[in-house]
mmCIF file of C-alpha atoms in Angstrom:
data_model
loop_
_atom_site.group_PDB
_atom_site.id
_atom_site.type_symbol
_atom_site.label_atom_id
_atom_site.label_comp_id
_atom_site.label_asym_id
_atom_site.label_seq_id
_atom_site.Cartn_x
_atom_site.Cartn_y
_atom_site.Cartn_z
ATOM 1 C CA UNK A 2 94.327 112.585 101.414
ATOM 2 C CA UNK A 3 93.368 114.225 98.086
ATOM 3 C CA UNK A 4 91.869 111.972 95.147
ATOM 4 C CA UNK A 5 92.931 113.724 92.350
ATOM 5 C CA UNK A 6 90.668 112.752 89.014
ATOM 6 C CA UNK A 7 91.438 114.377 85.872
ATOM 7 C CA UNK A 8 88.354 115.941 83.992
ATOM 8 C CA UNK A 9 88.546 113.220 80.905
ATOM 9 C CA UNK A 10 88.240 110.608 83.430
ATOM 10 C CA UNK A 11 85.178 111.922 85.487
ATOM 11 C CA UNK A 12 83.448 112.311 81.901
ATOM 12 C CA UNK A 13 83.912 109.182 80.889
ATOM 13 C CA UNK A 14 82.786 108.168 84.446
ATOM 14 C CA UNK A 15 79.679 110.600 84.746
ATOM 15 C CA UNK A 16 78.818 111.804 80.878
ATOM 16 C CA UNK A 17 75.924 110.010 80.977
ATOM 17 C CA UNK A 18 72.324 111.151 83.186
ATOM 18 C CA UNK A 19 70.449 108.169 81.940
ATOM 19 C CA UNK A 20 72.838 105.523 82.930
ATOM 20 C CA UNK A 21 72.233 105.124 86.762
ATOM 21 C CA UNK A 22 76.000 104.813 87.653
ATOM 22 C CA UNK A 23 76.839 107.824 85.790
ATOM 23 C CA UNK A 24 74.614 110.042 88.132
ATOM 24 C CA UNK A 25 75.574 108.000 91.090
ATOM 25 C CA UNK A 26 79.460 108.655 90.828
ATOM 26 C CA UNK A 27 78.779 112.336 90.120
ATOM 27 C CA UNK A 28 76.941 112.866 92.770
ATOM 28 C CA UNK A 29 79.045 111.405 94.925
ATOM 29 C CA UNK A 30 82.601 112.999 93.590
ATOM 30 C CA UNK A 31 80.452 116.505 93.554
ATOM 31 C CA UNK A 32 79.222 116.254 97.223
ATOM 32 C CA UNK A 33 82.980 115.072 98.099
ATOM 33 C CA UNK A 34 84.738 118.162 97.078
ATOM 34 C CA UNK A 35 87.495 117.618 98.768
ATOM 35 C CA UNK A 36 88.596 115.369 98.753
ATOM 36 C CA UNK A 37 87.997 114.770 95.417
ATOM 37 C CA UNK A 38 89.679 116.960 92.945
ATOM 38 C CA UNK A 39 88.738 117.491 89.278
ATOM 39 C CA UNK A 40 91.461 118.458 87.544
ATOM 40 C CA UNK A 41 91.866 119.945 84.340
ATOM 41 C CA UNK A 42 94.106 118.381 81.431
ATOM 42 C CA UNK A 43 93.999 119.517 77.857
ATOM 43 C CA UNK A 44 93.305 116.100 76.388
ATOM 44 C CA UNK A 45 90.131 116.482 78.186
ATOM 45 C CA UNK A 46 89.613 120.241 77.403
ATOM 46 C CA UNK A 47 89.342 118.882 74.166
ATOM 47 C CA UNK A 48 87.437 115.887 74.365
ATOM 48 C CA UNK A 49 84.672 117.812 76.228
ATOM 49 C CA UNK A 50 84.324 120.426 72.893
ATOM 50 C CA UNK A 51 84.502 117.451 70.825
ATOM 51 C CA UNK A 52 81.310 116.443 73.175
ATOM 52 C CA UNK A 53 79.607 119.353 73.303
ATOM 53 C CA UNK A 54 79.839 119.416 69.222
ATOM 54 C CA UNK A 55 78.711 116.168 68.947
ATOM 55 C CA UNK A 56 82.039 114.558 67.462
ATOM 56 C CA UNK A 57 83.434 111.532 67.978
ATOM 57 C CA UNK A 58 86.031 110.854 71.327
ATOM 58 C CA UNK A 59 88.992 109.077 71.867
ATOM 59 C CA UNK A 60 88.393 106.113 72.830
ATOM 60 C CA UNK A 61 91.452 106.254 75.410
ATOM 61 C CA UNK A 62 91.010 109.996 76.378
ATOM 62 C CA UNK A 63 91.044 108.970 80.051
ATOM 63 C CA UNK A 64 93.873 107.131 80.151
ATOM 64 C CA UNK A 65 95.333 109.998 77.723
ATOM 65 C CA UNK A 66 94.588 112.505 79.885
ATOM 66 C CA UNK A 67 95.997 110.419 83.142
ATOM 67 C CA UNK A 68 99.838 110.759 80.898
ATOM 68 C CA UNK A 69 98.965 114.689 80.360
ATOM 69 C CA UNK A 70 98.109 115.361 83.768
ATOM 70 C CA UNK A 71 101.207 113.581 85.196
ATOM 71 C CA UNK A 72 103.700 115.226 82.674
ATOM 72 C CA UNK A 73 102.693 118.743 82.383
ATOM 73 C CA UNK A 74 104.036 121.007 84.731
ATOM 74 C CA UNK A 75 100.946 122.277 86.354
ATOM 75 C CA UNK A 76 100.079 118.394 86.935
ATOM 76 C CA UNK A 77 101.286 115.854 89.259
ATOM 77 C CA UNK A 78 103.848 117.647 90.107
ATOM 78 C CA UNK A 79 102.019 120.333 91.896
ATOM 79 C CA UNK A 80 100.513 118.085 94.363
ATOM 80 C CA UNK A 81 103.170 116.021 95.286
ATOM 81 C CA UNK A 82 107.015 116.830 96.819
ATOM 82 C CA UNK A 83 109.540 114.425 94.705
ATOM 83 C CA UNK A 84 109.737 111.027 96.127
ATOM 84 C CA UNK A 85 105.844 110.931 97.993
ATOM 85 C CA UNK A 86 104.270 108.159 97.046
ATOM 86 C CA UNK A 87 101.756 108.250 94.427
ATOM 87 C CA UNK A 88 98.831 105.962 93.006
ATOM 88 C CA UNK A 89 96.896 105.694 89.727
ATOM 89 C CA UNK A 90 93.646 104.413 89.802
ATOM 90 C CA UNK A 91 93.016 102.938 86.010
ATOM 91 C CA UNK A 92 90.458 100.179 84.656
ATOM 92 C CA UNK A 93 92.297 98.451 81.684
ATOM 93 C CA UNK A 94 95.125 96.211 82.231
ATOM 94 C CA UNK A 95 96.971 97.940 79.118
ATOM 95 C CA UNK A 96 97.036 101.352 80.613
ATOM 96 C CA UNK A 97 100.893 101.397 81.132
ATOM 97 C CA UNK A 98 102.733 104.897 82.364
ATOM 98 C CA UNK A 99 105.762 106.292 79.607
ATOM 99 C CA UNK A 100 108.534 107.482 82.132
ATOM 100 C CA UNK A 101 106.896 105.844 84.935
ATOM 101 C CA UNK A 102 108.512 107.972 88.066
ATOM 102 C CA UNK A 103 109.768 105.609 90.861
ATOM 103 C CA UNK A 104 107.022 106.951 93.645
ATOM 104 C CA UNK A 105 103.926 106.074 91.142
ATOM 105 C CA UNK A 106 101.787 102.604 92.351
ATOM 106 C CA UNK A 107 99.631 101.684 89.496
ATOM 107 C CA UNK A 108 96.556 99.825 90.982
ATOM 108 C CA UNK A 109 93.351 98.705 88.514
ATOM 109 C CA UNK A 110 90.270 98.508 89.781
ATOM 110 C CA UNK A 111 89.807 95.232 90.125
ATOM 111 C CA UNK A 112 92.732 95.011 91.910
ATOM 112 C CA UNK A 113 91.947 98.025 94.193
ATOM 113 C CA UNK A 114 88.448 96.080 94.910
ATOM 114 C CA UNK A 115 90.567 93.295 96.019
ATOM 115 C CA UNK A 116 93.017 94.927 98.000
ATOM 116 C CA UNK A 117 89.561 96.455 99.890
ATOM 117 C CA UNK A 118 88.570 93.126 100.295
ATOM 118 C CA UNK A 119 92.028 92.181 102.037
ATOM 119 C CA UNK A 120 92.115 94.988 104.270
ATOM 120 C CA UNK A 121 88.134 94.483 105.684
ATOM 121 C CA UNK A 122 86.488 97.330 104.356
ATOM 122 C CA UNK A 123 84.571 95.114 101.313
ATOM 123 C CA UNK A 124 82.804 92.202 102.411
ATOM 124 C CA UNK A 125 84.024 90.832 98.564
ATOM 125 C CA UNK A 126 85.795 91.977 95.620
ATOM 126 C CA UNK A 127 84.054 89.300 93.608
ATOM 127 C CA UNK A 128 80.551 90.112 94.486
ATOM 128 C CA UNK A 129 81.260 93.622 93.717
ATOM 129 C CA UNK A 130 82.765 92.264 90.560
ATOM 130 C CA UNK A 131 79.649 90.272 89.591
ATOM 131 C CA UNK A 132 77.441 93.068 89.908
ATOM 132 C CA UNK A 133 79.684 94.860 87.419
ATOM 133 C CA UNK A 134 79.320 92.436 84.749
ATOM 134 C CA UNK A 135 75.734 90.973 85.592
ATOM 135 C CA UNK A 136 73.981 93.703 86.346
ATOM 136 C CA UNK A 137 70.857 92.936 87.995
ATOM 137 C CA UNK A 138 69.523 95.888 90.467
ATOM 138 C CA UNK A 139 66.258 97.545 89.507
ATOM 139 C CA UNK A 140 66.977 99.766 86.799
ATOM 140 C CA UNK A 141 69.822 98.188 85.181
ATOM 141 C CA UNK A 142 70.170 96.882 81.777
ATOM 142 C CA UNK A 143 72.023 94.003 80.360
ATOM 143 C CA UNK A 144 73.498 97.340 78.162
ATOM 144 C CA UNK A 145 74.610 98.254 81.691
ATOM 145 C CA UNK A 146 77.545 95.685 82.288
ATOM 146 C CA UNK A 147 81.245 96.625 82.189
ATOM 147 C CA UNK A 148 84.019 94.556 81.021
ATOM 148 C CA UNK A 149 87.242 94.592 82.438
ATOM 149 C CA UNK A 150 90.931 93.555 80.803
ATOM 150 C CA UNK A 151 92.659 93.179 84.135
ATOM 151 C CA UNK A 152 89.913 89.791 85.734
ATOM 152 C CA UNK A 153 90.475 87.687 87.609
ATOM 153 C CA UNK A 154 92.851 89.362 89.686
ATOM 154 C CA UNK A 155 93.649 92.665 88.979
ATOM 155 C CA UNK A 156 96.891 94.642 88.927
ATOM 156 C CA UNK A 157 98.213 95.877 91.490
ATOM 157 C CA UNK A 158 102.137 97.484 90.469
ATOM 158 C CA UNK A 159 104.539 97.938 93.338
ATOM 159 C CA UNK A 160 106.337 101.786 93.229
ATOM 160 C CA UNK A 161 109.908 101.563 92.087
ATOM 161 C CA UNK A 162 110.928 102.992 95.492
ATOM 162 C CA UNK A 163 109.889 99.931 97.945
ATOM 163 C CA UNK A 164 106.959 101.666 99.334
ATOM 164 C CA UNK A 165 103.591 99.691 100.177
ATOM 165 C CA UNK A 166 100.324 101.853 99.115
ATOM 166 C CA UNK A 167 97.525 100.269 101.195
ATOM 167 C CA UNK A 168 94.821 98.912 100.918
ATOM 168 C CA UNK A 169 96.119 96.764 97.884
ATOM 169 C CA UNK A 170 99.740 96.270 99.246
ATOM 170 C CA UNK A 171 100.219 92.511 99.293
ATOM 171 C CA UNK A 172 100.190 91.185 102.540
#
């Protein structure tokens, strides 16, 4: 299956060589080529001049982007015949979708942790989660921890068509 992640997304994700989970995902969406797909949107066409100039970014370019990609004709639509189902990996609970098409699953990532969790292939969401917002490892910073808008559970939207996208389907 391709993973489709549009360019403002994988900057925000990798745009920064001293933070150890920056060069960690990078490397590992790099060295997975495909699956992974970078793909270009011109939200983040601009936000990476804005970078490269210095200037200040959006602060939701990702999610931004994630509408562009998914609307413009050379997006979505190009990797997907019309009723496939479809899912959208996103990290804050108020990322919605305008004109939400029926195949699209919206899944956060605490929610996608979860759903790993259900399905055996995490040992647990919540440990996962604590090392996300307590970050202890060698090399991390208290500077380092995320913060999430979708704990305790997640989100974890259904597509309009009936169809179950696994591993975060409910059971």
């Amino acid at each position: 299956m391709r993973i489709v992640v549009v360019d403002a997304v994988y900057d925000e994700m990798t745009s920064d060589p001293a933070y150890l989970k920056d060069r960690e995902v990078k490397a590992f969406i790099d060295t997975n080529q495909p699956p992974f797909i970078v793909e270009t949107t011109d939200i983040g066409t601009m936000e990476r001049t804005k970078r490269a100039e210095g200037a200040k970014l959006k602060k939701n370019a990702g999610e931004l982007a994630i509408v562009d990609f998914m609307s413009s004709e050379d997006g979505l639509s190009a990797y997907v015949a019309a009723g496939d189902p479809v899912a959208i990996l996103f990290k804050d609970s108020g990322f919605r979708v305008i004109n939400r098409p029926p195949n699209l699953h919206l899944i956060s990532t605490i929610g996608m942790l979860h759903g790993l969790e259900r399905v055996g292939v995490i040992e647990s969401a919540e440990e996962i989660v604590r090392a996300m917002t307590h970050p202890t490892l060698p090399g991390r910073t208290a500077s380092d921890a995320r913060k999430f808008t979708d704990l305790p559970g997640g989100i974890d939207e259904p597509a309009q068509i009936g169809s179950a996208f696994g591993p975060s389907s409910p059971l």
